[in-house]
Amino acid sequence: MTRGRAEFSGIAASRGIALGRARVRQPHALEVEQELVAADAVDAEVQRMHSAVATVRAEMHALRQRLHGALAHEIGEFLDLHALLLDDPELLSGIDALIRRKRYTADYALRLQRDRVANVFLGMDDPYLRSRIDDIDQVIGRLHAALHRRDADLMGIAGDVLVTDTIAPAELAQLQAQGVLAVITTTGSALSHSAILARSLHLPLIVGANPALLMSNDGDVLAVDAGAGRVVRDPDDRDLQDHRRRQEAFRRERRQLNRLRRLPTRTSDGVDIRLWANAETREDVAEAHALGAAGIGLYRTEFLFLGTRALPDEEMQFLSYRDLVLGMTGRTTTIRTLDLGADKSDDTGLALRGEPNPALGLRGIRLSMSRQALFDEQLRAILRASAYGPVRILLPMVTGREEVLHARATLDRVAAQLRTDGIAMADHVPLGAMIEVPAAAIALPTFIGAVDFISVGTNDLVQYVLAADRNNEALGELYSPLHPAVLRLLHDVIRTARKRATPVAVCGEMAGDPAFAPLLLALGLEEFSLHPSSLLEVRKAICACDLAHLRRRVGPLLRLRDRASIQAWLQSATPA
Ligand code: PEP
Ligand code: MG
């Protein structure tokens, strides 16, 4: 492969600037063709495989040493399991045998052995054991990368830019703890849960960078501007200067935005808009607090269930929720019940794997209703946390009245039980529904009386209204809220809620994009829930808007017939 300066690009998923060495992780399904080595090269090939094993073992050991703090336990478990797999005599002797007997290359032997082991795991009945195939793939992926490492002493991954085909949400925190500076994936979308989590961690992420794996080798220097979706391999002097300029501009922008920290979110004609925070980590909570968020508008509890093997029990959940509530010091915390499923599949085997159509499958409130004991336990934990500060409960993936009534009845039953047991909790815990399934948006008048508030999940709503997978970058522009159907639906939902004096927020990523602020204000929205990392930018955008003027322009907006004219409306409505 020819090296030297080259550029490639992808989709900006989490902004940030990074300069580091590439760490390439090959796709799980190794696309390695059958290839033979000469008879006299067999020993050397076996040796090559053995050095790769030694390298990976040493890397994992070094990694284990570096882990400390809260993540150590969780990630340590993964590493222990991976070390066990790596030491499995059958795995390795099988590879040796394939190289010696059949004269296969180490790569091809690795692939055959992976497929053999994978078939054994895939045939298991236990969903937990079946899901261990991911661990096998991670170990095999590490071995494959080690076989191709240019720089033998490249051991740690601190200071590296990870280049991979895909990244799971559960891996991101682990990678950041290991010192990874940025992640580039060849697939994925800016609205995936991995992207949301990356923004929450302030970890630069570029997705859908198709040529990234082809164009990067371990050890290449990569200059990454994740906000621009741009990567320069082996940057020259001019690139490095440009990189420094971009970094400086990024820092300057952050400093300017910081001046808005203490200001209210008020339109230019004096209307106060509520900015809630979508918070997943302790850092998010601290940031939400520091930036003056009204409270937490969305806490995704499924992140407690990701990256862990054992289900968090009531006590563990209670402690997490309690700390969250305490962290908000009197401001309301909205805790969403479990929304596992689709791209948020867990390691506990709770979310089904292998569903033919997971986005339309057993996820969100459906999963909770099918696991009633688990739902009870989660509601108990949330209610107990409500003794420490104001809490609201939000139900994901609601399709209609029955689910809300079922959840309400469960909540009442669980609360009555807690009271009987003499356990402290708030007198009133409002119950709300996510509006993210078209059926719920269309039929909102049929159940709005049964909820205390609603929160519109545009990430899923857009996906389901347009039948466009939120994680499929091949769909390009198709997945966009700038479609007349989406705008009409949003307008109807907001109007219905306002008529009934029911609080309504948008908590999808759309609310966190300052470019959409004029549009959402025009549609009547007065509550936004967004990740704290974009709170100041959205505050700045809202402060520049004249609300009365925008509201007058909603009629023409709703009469527009295509994406291009909606885009033009948005441009004309955006203050200079
Ligand atoms: C949404 O769908 O817009 C939402 C906020 O929920 P999630 O992204 O967790 O699916
Ligand atoms: Mg959703």
Coordinates of C-alpha atoms and ligand atoms in Angstrom, one line a residue:
M1 CA 0.0 0.0 0.0
T2 CA 1.4 3.4 -0.9
R3 CA 1.7 5.7 2.1
G4 CA 2.1 9.4 2.4
R5 CA -0.2 12.4 2.7
A6 CA -3.9 11.6 2.0
E7 CA -7.3 13.0 3.0
F8 CA -10.6 11.3 3.6
S9 CA -13.8 12.3 5.1
G10 CA -17.0 11.1 6.8
I11 CA -20.0 12.4 8.8
A12 CA -19.4 14.6 11.8
A13 CA -20.9 12.8 14.8
S14 CA -19.1 14.4 17.8
R15 CA -17.1 17.5 17.4
G16 CA -13.5 17.9 18.5
I17 CA -9.9 18.1 17.1
A18 CA -7.3 15.4 17.6
L19 CA -3.9 14.5 16.4
G20 CA -2.7 11.0 17.0
R21 CA -1.5 7.7 15.7
A22 CA -4.0 5.3 14.0
R23 CA -5.0 2.2 15.8
V24 CA -6.8 0.1 13.2
R25 CA -9.3 -2.5 14.3
Q26 CA -10.3 -4.8 11.4
P27 CA -13.9 -5.7 10.9
H28 CA -15.2 -8.6 13.0
A29 CA -16.0 -10.9 10.1
L30 CA -12.5 -11.1 8.8
E31 CA -12.5 -10.7 5.1
V32 CA -9.5 -12.8 4.5
E33 CA -9.1 -14.9 1.3
Q34 CA -7.6 -18.4 1.4
E35 CA -3.8 -18.1 0.8
L36 CA -1.0 -20.6 1.2
V37 CA 2.5 -20.1 2.4
A38 CA 5.6 -21.9 1.0
A39 CA 6.5 -25.1 2.7
D40 CA 9.7 -23.6 4.1
A41 CA 7.9 -20.5 5.4
V42 CA 5.5 -22.5 7.6
D43 CA 7.6 -22.2 10.8
A44 CA 8.0 -18.5 10.3
E45 CA 4.2 -18.1 9.8
V46 CA 3.5 -20.0 13.1
Q47 CA 6.0 -17.8 14.8
R48 CA 4.3 -14.7 13.3
M49 CA 1.0 -15.9 14.9
H50 CA 2.7 -16.6 18.2
S51 CA 4.2 -13.1 18.4
A52 CA 0.8 -11.6 17.6
V53 CA -0.6 -13.5 20.6
A54 CA 2.2 -12.3 22.8
T55 CA 1.7 -8.7 21.7
V56 CA -2.0 -8.8 22.4
R57 CA -1.4 -10.5 25.8
A58 CA 1.1 -7.8 26.7
E59 CA -1.3 -5.0 25.5
M60 CA -4.1 -6.4 27.6
H61 CA -1.9 -6.7 30.6
A62 CA -0.7 -3.1 30.2
L63 CA -4.3 -2.0 29.8
R64 CA -5.4 -3.7 33.0
Q65 CA -2.6 -2.0 34.9
R66 CA -3.7 1.4 33.6
L67 CA -7.3 1.0 34.7
H68 CA -8.5 2.7 37.8
G69 CA -11.6 4.3 39.2
A70 CA -15.1 3.4 38.6
L71 CA -14.5 1.8 35.2
A72 CA -11.9 -0.5 36.4
H73 CA -14.2 -3.1 37.7
E74 CA -16.5 -3.1 34.7
I75 CA -13.8 -3.1 32.0
G76 CA -11.6 -5.4 34.0
E77 CA -14.3 -8.1 33.7
F78 CA -14.1 -7.8 29.9
L79 CA -10.4 -8.0 29.9
D80 CA -10.3 -11.1 32.1
L81 CA -12.6 -12.9 29.8
H82 CA -10.6 -11.9 26.8
A83 CA -7.4 -13.1 28.5
L84 CA -9.1 -16.4 29.2
L85 CA -10.1 -16.7 25.5
L86 CA -6.6 -15.8 24.4
D87 CA -5.2 -18.5 26.7
D88 CA -7.6 -21.2 25.4
P89 CA -5.3 -24.0 24.1
E90 CA -7.9 -25.1 21.6
L91 CA -8.2 -21.8 20.0
L92 CA -4.4 -21.5 19.5
S93 CA -3.5 -25.1 18.7
G94 CA -6.3 -25.1 16.1
I95 CA -4.7 -22.1 14.4
D96 CA -1.2 -23.7 14.6
A97 CA -2.6 -26.9 13.1
L98 CA -4.2 -25.1 10.2
I99 CA -1.0 -23.3 9.4
R100 CA 1.2 -26.5 9.7
R101 CA -1.1 -29.0 8.1
K102 CA -2.8 -27.0 5.4
R103 CA 0.0 -24.3 4.9
Y104 CA -2.6 -21.6 5.3
T105 CA -1.5 -18.1 6.1
A106 CA -1.9 -17.0 9.8
D107 CA -4.6 -14.6 8.7
Y108 CA -6.7 -17.3 7.0
A109 CA -6.1 -19.8 9.8
L110 CA -7.3 -17.2 12.2
R111 CA -10.4 -16.6 10.2
L112 CA -11.3 -20.3 9.9
Q113 CA -10.8 -20.8 13.6
R114 CA -12.9 -17.8 14.4
D115 CA -15.7 -19.2 12.3
R116 CA -15.5 -22.6 14.0
V117 CA -15.7 -21.1 17.5
A118 CA -18.4 -18.7 16.4
N119 CA -20.5 -21.6 15.1
V120 CA -20.3 -23.4 18.5
F121 CA -21.4 -20.2 20.3
L122 CA -24.2 -19.4 17.9
G123 CA -25.6 -22.9 18.4
M124 CA -26.0 -22.4 22.1
D125 CA -29.5 -22.0 23.6
D126 CA -28.5 -19.5 26.3
P127 CA -28.8 -16.0 24.9
Y128 CA -26.0 -14.8 27.3
L129 CA -23.6 -17.4 26.1
R130 CA -24.6 -16.7 22.5
S131 CA -23.8 -13.1 23.0
R132 CA -20.2 -14.0 24.0
I133 CA -19.5 -14.2 20.3
D134 CA -18.8 -10.5 20.5
D135 CA -16.0 -11.2 22.9
I136 CA -14.5 -13.8 20.6
D137 CA -14.6 -11.3 17.8
Q138 CA -12.9 -8.6 19.8
V139 CA -10.1 -11.0 20.7
I140 CA -9.8 -12.2 17.1
G141 CA -9.9 -8.6 15.9
R142 CA -7.0 -7.7 18.3
L143 CA -5.0 -10.7 17.0
H144 CA -5.6 -9.7 13.4
A145 CA -4.5 -6.2 14.0
A146 CA -1.4 -7.4 15.8
L147 CA -0.5 -9.6 12.8
H148 CA -0.4 -6.4 10.8
R149 CA 1.2 -4.0 13.2
R150 CA 3.9 -2.0 11.4
D151 CA 5.4 -0.7 14.6
A152 CA 6.2 -3.6 16.9
D153 CA 6.5 -1.5 20.0
L154 CA 3.2 0.2 19.6
M155 CA 1.7 -1.2 22.8
G156 CA -0.7 1.2 24.5
I157 CA -3.5 3.0 22.9
A158 CA -3.3 6.2 24.8
G159 CA -2.9 9.0 22.2
D160 CA -4.4 6.9 19.4
V161 CA -7.2 7.5 17.0
L162 CA -9.2 4.3 16.7
V163 CA -10.2 3.4 13.1
T164 CA -12.8 0.6 12.9
D165 CA -15.9 -0.5 11.0
T166 CA -18.3 0.0 13.8
I167 CA -18.3 1.0 17.5
A168 CA -20.8 -0.1 20.2
P169 CA -22.0 2.4 22.8
A170 CA -20.6 0.3 25.6
E171 CA -17.1 0.4 24.2
L172 CA -16.8 4.2 24.1
A173 CA -16.3 5.0 27.7
Q174 CA -13.8 2.1 27.9
L175 CA -11.8 3.5 25.0
Q176 CA -11.8 7.0 26.4
A177 CA -10.5 5.6 29.7
Q178 CA -7.7 4.0 27.8
G179 CA -6.8 7.4 26.4
V180 CA -8.2 7.1 22.8
L181 CA -8.4 10.6 21.4
A182 CA -10.9 10.1 18.6
V183 CA -12.8 7.4 16.8
I184 CA -13.4 7.0 13.1
T185 CA -15.8 4.4 11.8
T186 CA -16.6 3.3 8.3
T187 CA -20.3 2.9 9.0
G188 CA -22.8 4.4 11.4
S189 CA -24.8 7.6 11.6
A190 CA -24.6 10.8 13.6
L191 CA -27.9 9.9 15.3
S192 CA -26.9 6.4 16.6
H193 CA -26.6 5.8 20.3
S194 CA -22.9 5.6 19.9
A195 CA -22.8 9.1 18.5
I196 CA -25.0 10.4 21.3
L197 CA -22.7 8.8 23.9
A198 CA -19.6 10.1 22.1
R199 CA -21.0 13.7 22.3
S200 CA -21.7 13.1 26.0
L201 CA -18.1 12.0 26.6
H202 CA -16.7 14.9 24.4
L203 CA -15.0 12.2 22.4
P204 CA -14.5 13.3 18.8
L205 CA -16.2 10.8 16.5
I206 CA -16.5 10.6 12.7
V207 CA -18.9 8.0 11.3
G208 CA -19.5 6.7 7.7
A209 CA -15.9 7.4 6.6
N210 CA -15.9 4.6 4.0
P211 CA -12.3 4.7 3.0
A212 CA -10.9 4.9 6.5
L213 CA -9.9 1.2 6.9
L214 CA -8.4 1.0 3.5
M215 CA -6.4 4.2 4.0
S216 CA -5.1 3.8 7.5
N217 CA -2.5 1.4 8.9
D218 CA -1.5 1.1 12.5
G219 CA 0.9 3.9 13.4
D220 CA 0.0 6.4 10.7
V221 CA -0.4 9.9 12.0
L222 CA -4.0 11.2 11.6
A223 CA -5.1 14.8 12.0
V224 CA -8.8 14.7 12.8
D225 CA -11.3 17.6 12.7
A226 CA -14.4 15.6 13.7
G227 CA -16.7 18.7 13.4
A228 CA -15.8 18.9 9.8
G229 CA -15.8 15.1 9.3
R230 CA -12.2 15.5 7.9
V231 CA -9.1 13.4 8.4
V232 CA -5.6 14.0 7.0
R233 CA -3.2 11.0 7.0
D234 CA 0.5 11.7 7.4
P235 CA -0.1 15.5 7.6
D236 CA 2.6 17.7 6.1
D237 CA 3.8 21.0 7.6
R238 CA 0.9 23.0 6.1
D239 CA -1.6 20.5 7.4
L240 CA -0.1 20.7 10.9
Q241 CA -0.3 24.5 10.9
D242 CA -3.9 24.2 9.7
H243 CA -4.6 21.7 12.4
R244 CA -3.2 24.1 15.1
R245 CA -5.4 26.9 13.7
R246 CA -8.5 24.6 13.8
Q247 CA -7.7 23.6 17.3
E248 CA -7.3 27.3 18.4
A249 CA -10.5 28.2 16.7
F250 CA -12.3 25.4 18.5
R251 CA -11.0 26.5 21.8
R252 CA -11.8 30.2 21.1
E253 CA -15.4 29.2 20.2
R254 CA -15.7 27.3 23.5
R255 CA -14.4 30.3 25.4
Q256 CA -16.9 32.6 23.7
L257 CA -19.8 30.3 24.4
N258 CA -18.7 30.0 28.0
R259 CA -19.7 33.7 28.5
L260 CA -23.3 32.5 28.0
R261 CA -23.1 30.2 31.0
R262 CA -24.8 32.5 33.4
L263 CA -27.3 34.0 31.0
P264 CA -31.0 33.1 30.8
T265 CA -32.3 31.4 27.6
R266 CA -34.5 34.3 26.4
T267 CA -35.6 35.1 22.9
S268 CA -34.9 38.6 21.6
D269 CA -38.5 39.5 22.2
G270 CA -38.3 38.5 25.9
V271 CA -39.8 35.0 26.1
D272 CA -38.0 32.5 28.3
I273 CA -37.4 29.1 26.8
R274 CA -36.6 26.1 29.0
L275 CA -33.5 24.1 28.2
W276 CA -33.3 20.7 29.9
A277 CA -30.3 18.4 29.7
N278 CA -30.1 14.9 28.3
A279 CA -27.7 13.4 30.8
E280 CA -26.1 10.0 30.9
T281 CA -23.0 10.3 33.0
R282 CA -22.0 12.1 36.2
E283 CA -20.0 14.6 34.1
D284 CA -23.2 15.4 32.1
V285 CA -25.0 16.1 35.3
A286 CA -22.2 18.3 36.6
E287 CA -22.2 20.2 33.3
A288 CA -26.0 20.5 33.1
H289 CA -25.8 22.0 36.5
A290 CA -23.0 24.4 35.7
L291 CA -24.7 25.6 32.5
G292 CA -28.0 26.4 34.2
A293 CA -30.1 23.6 32.7
A294 CA -33.7 23.6 34.0
G295 CA -33.2 20.1 35.1
I296 CA -32.6 16.7 33.4
G297 CA -35.2 16.2 30.6
L298 CA -33.9 12.7 29.7
Y299 CA -31.9 10.2 31.6
R300 CA -31.5 7.1 29.5
T301 CA -31.4 4.3 32.1
E302 CA -30.4 1.7 29.6
F303 CA -26.9 2.9 29.8
L304 CA -26.8 1.3 33.3
F305 CA -27.5 -2.0 31.6
L306 CA -25.0 -1.7 28.8
G307 CA -21.5 -3.0 29.2
T308 CA -22.4 -5.1 32.2
R309 CA -23.0 -8.8 32.5
A310 CA -25.2 -8.9 35.5
L311 CA -28.5 -7.0 35.6
P312 CA -28.3 -4.0 37.9
D313 CA -30.7 -4.9 40.8
E314 CA -33.1 -2.5 42.5
E315 CA -30.5 -1.4 45.0
M316 CA -27.9 -0.6 42.4
Q317 CA -30.5 1.3 40.3
F318 CA -31.7 3.1 43.3
L319 CA -28.2 4.3 44.2
S320 CA -27.6 5.6 40.6
Y321 CA -30.9 7.4 40.4
R322 CA -30.5 8.8 43.9
D323 CA -27.1 10.2 43.1
L324 CA -28.5 11.7 39.9
V325 CA -31.3 13.4 41.8
L326 CA -28.9 14.6 44.5
G327 CA -26.6 15.9 41.8
M328 CA -29.4 18.2 40.4
T329 CA -29.9 19.8 43.8
G330 CA -33.6 20.4 43.7
R331 CA -34.0 20.7 39.9
T332 CA -36.3 18.1 38.3
T333 CA -34.8 14.9 37.0
T334 CA -36.7 13.0 34.3
I335 CA -35.8 9.3 34.4
R336 CA -36.8 7.3 31.4
T337 CA -37.6 3.6 32.0
L338 CA -35.5 1.0 30.2
D339 CA -35.3 1.5 26.4
L340 CA -33.2 -1.5 25.5
G341 CA -33.4 -3.1 22.1
A342 CA -32.6 -2.2 18.5
D343 CA -29.1 -0.7 18.5
K344 CA -29.0 -0.7 22.3
S345 CA -28.6 -4.4 22.9
D346 CA -27.1 -5.4 26.2
D347 CA -24.6 -7.9 27.5
T348 CA -27.0 -9.4 29.9
G349 CA -29.1 -11.0 27.2
L350 CA -32.2 -9.1 28.3
A351 CA -32.8 -7.4 24.9
L352 CA -33.4 -10.1 22.3
R353 CA -30.7 -10.7 19.8
G354 CA -31.3 -11.8 16.3
E355 CA -34.8 -10.2 16.0
P356 CA -35.5 -10.0 12.3
N357 CA -36.5 -6.4 12.6
P358 CA -35.2 -5.0 15.9
A359 CA -36.3 -1.4 15.5
L360 CA -39.8 -2.7 15.2
G361 CA -39.3 -5.4 17.9
L362 CA -39.5 -5.9 21.6
R363 CA -37.9 -2.7 22.8
G364 CA -38.7 0.1 25.2
I365 CA -42.0 -0.1 27.1
R366 CA -42.8 -3.3 25.2
L367 CA -39.8 -5.1 26.8
S368 CA -40.6 -3.7 30.2
M369 CA -44.2 -4.9 29.9
S370 CA -43.0 -8.4 28.9
R371 CA -40.7 -8.5 32.0
Q372 CA -43.1 -7.2 34.6
A373 CA -40.9 -8.1 37.6
L374 CA -38.0 -6.1 36.1
F375 CA -40.4 -3.1 35.4
D376 CA -41.7 -3.2 39.0
E377 CA -38.1 -3.2 40.2
Q378 CA -37.1 -0.2 38.1
L379 CA -40.2 1.8 39.2
R380 CA -39.5 1.0 42.8
A381 CA -35.9 2.2 42.4
I382 CA -37.1 5.4 40.8
L383 CA -39.8 6.1 43.4
R384 CA -37.3 5.5 46.2
A385 CA -35.0 8.1 44.5
S386 CA -37.8 10.6 44.4
A387 CA -37.4 11.0 48.2
Y388 CA -34.3 13.0 47.5
G389 CA -35.6 15.5 45.0
P390 CA -38.2 16.1 42.2
V391 CA -38.4 13.2 39.8
R392 CA -40.5 12.6 36.7
I393 CA -40.8 9.2 35.0
L394 CA -40.8 9.0 31.2
L395 CA -41.9 5.9 29.2
P396 CA -40.1 5.1 25.9
M397 CA -41.7 3.8 22.7
V398 CA -45.3 4.3 23.7
T399 CA -47.7 3.5 20.9
G400 CA -51.0 4.4 22.6
R401 CA -53.3 4.6 25.6
E402 CA -53.1 1.0 26.8
E403 CA -49.4 1.1 27.5
V404 CA -49.7 4.4 29.4
L405 CA -52.6 3.0 31.5
H406 CA -50.6 -0.2 32.2
A407 CA -47.6 1.8 33.3
R408 CA -49.8 4.1 35.4
A409 CA -51.4 1.1 37.1
T410 CA -48.0 -0.5 37.8
L411 CA -46.7 2.7 39.2
D412 CA -49.7 3.1 41.5
R413 CA -49.4 -0.5 42.7
V414 CA -45.6 -0.2 43.3
A415 CA -46.1 3.1 45.1
A416 CA -48.8 1.6 47.4
Q417 CA -46.5 -1.2 48.2
L418 CA -43.7 1.1 49.1
R419 CA -46.0 3.2 51.3
T420 CA -47.2 0.0 53.1
D421 CA -43.5 -0.9 53.6
G422 CA -42.9 2.6 55.1
I423 CA -40.4 3.6 52.5
A424 CA -40.0 7.3 51.8
M425 CA -40.8 8.8 48.4
A426 CA -42.3 11.9 46.9
D427 CA -46.1 12.5 47.1
H428 CA -46.4 13.0 43.4
V429 CA -44.2 11.7 40.6
P430 CA -45.4 12.9 37.2
L431 CA -45.6 10.2 34.5
G432 CA -44.9 11.1 30.9
A433 CA -44.7 9.5 27.5
M434 CA -42.1 9.7 24.8
I435 CA -43.7 10.6 21.5
E436 CA -41.5 8.8 19.0
V437 CA -43.8 6.3 17.3
P438 CA -46.0 7.8 14.6
A439 CA -49.1 6.1 16.1
A440 CA -48.5 7.9 19.4
A441 CA -48.1 11.2 17.6
I442 CA -51.2 10.8 15.5
A443 CA -53.4 9.5 18.3
L444 CA -52.0 11.8 21.0
P445 CA -55.5 13.3 21.8
T446 CA -56.7 9.8 22.8
F447 CA -54.2 9.5 25.7
I448 CA -52.9 13.0 26.5
G449 CA -55.3 13.1 29.4
A450 CA -53.5 10.1 30.9
V451 CA -50.0 11.6 31.0
D452 CA -48.6 14.6 33.0
F453 CA -46.1 15.6 30.3
I454 CA -44.7 14.5 26.9
S455 CA -41.3 14.5 25.3
V456 CA -40.9 14.1 21.6
G457 CA -38.1 11.7 20.5
T458 CA -37.4 13.0 17.1
N459 CA -34.5 10.5 16.6
D460 CA -37.0 7.6 16.4
L461 CA -40.0 9.6 15.2
V462 CA -38.1 10.7 12.0
Q463 CA -36.9 7.1 11.5
Y464 CA -40.4 5.7 11.8
V465 CA -42.2 8.4 9.8
L466 CA -39.8 8.2 6.9
A467 CA -39.1 4.5 7.2
A468 CA -35.4 5.5 7.2
D469 CA -33.1 3.6 9.6
R470 CA -31.4 6.2 11.9
N471 CA -28.2 4.2 11.8
N472 CA -27.9 3.7 8.0
E473 CA -25.6 6.2 6.5
A474 CA -26.4 4.9 3.0
L475 CA -29.8 6.7 3.2
G476 CA -28.0 10.0 3.3
E477 CA -30.4 13.0 3.2
L478 CA -33.5 10.8 3.5
Y479 CA -33.1 10.6 7.3
S480 CA -33.8 14.3 8.1
P481 CA -36.5 16.1 10.1
L482 CA -36.8 18.6 7.2
H483 CA -39.7 16.7 5.6
P484 CA -43.3 18.1 5.4
A485 CA -44.6 15.0 7.1
V486 CA -42.3 15.4 10.1
L487 CA -43.0 19.1 10.5
R488 CA -46.8 18.6 10.3
L489 CA -46.6 15.9 12.9
L490 CA -44.4 18.0 15.2
H491 CA -46.7 20.9 14.8
D492 CA -49.8 18.8 15.6
V493 CA -48.2 17.2 18.7
I494 CA -47.0 20.6 20.1
R495 CA -50.4 22.2 19.4
T496 CA -52.3 19.3 21.1
A497 CA -50.1 19.5 24.1
R498 CA -50.3 23.3 24.5
K499 CA -54.1 23.2 24.1
R500 CA -54.3 20.8 27.0
A501 CA -51.7 22.7 29.0
T502 CA -49.5 19.6 29.1
P503 CA -45.8 20.4 29.1
V504 CA -44.1 19.3 25.9
A505 CA -40.4 19.1 25.1
V506 CA -38.3 17.8 22.2
C507 CA -35.5 15.5 23.5
G508 CA -34.2 14.0 20.2
E509 CA -30.9 15.3 18.7
M510 CA -32.9 17.8 16.7
A511 CA -33.3 19.9 19.8
G512 CA -29.5 20.0 20.3
D513 CA -28.8 21.3 16.8
P514 CA -28.7 25.1 16.9
A515 CA -29.6 25.2 13.2
F516 CA -33.0 23.8 14.0
A517 CA -33.8 26.2 16.9
P518 CA -35.8 28.8 14.7
L519 CA -37.9 26.0 13.2
L520 CA -38.8 24.4 16.5
L521 CA -39.6 27.8 18.0
A522 CA -41.8 28.5 15.0
L523 CA -43.7 25.2 15.6
G524 CA -44.5 26.4 19.1
L525 CA -41.9 24.6 21.1
E526 CA -40.8 26.2 24.4
E527 CA -38.9 23.3 26.0
F528 CA -35.8 21.7 24.6
S529 CA -34.0 18.8 26.0
L530 CA -30.4 18.4 24.7
H531 CA -27.0 17.2 25.6
P532 CA -25.1 19.8 27.8
S533 CA -22.3 19.9 25.2
S534 CA -24.5 21.8 22.8
L535 CA -26.5 23.7 25.4
L536 CA -24.6 27.0 25.0
E537 CA -24.8 26.9 21.2
V538 CA -28.5 26.3 21.3
R539 CA -28.9 29.1 24.0
K540 CA -27.0 31.5 21.7
A541 CA -29.2 30.5 18.7
I542 CA -32.5 31.0 20.7
C543 CA -31.4 34.3 22.2
A544 CA -30.9 35.6 18.6
C545 CA -34.5 34.6 17.6
D546 CA -37.6 36.9 17.6
L547 CA -40.3 34.4 18.7
A548 CA -43.4 36.4 17.7
H549 CA -41.9 36.9 14.2
L550 CA -41.2 33.2 13.8
R551 CA -44.6 32.2 15.0
R552 CA -46.2 34.4 12.3
R553 CA -44.2 32.4 9.7
V554 CA -45.4 29.0 10.7
G555 CA -48.3 29.0 8.2
P556 CA -46.1 29.4 5.2
L557 CA -43.6 26.8 6.7
L558 CA -46.3 24.2 6.9
R559 CA -47.4 24.8 3.4
L560 CA -44.0 24.0 2.0
R561 CA -43.8 20.9 -0.2
D562 CA -40.2 19.7 -0.2
R563 CA -37.0 19.5 1.7
A564 CA -35.3 22.2 -0.4
S565 CA -37.9 24.8 0.3
I566 CA -38.0 24.0 4.0
Q567 CA -34.2 24.4 4.1
A568 CA -34.6 27.7 2.3
W569 CA -37.2 28.8 4.9
L570 CA -34.8 27.8 7.7
Q571 CA -32.0 29.8 6.2
S572 CA -34.3 32.9 5.8
A573 CA -35.5 32.5 9.4
T574 CA -32.0 32.2 10.9
P575 CA -30.8 35.5 12.3
A576 CA -27.6 36.7 10.7
Ligands
PEP1 C1 -35.4 9.7 20.4 O1 -35.8 8.7 19.8 O2 -35.4 10.8 19.9 C2 -34.8 9.7 21.8 C3 -34.5 10.8 22.5 O3 -34.6 8.4 22.3 P1 -33.3 7.5 21.9 O4 -32.4 8.4 21.1 O5 -32.7 7.1 23.2 O6 -33.9 6.4 21.1
MG2 MG -36.0 6.8 21.0

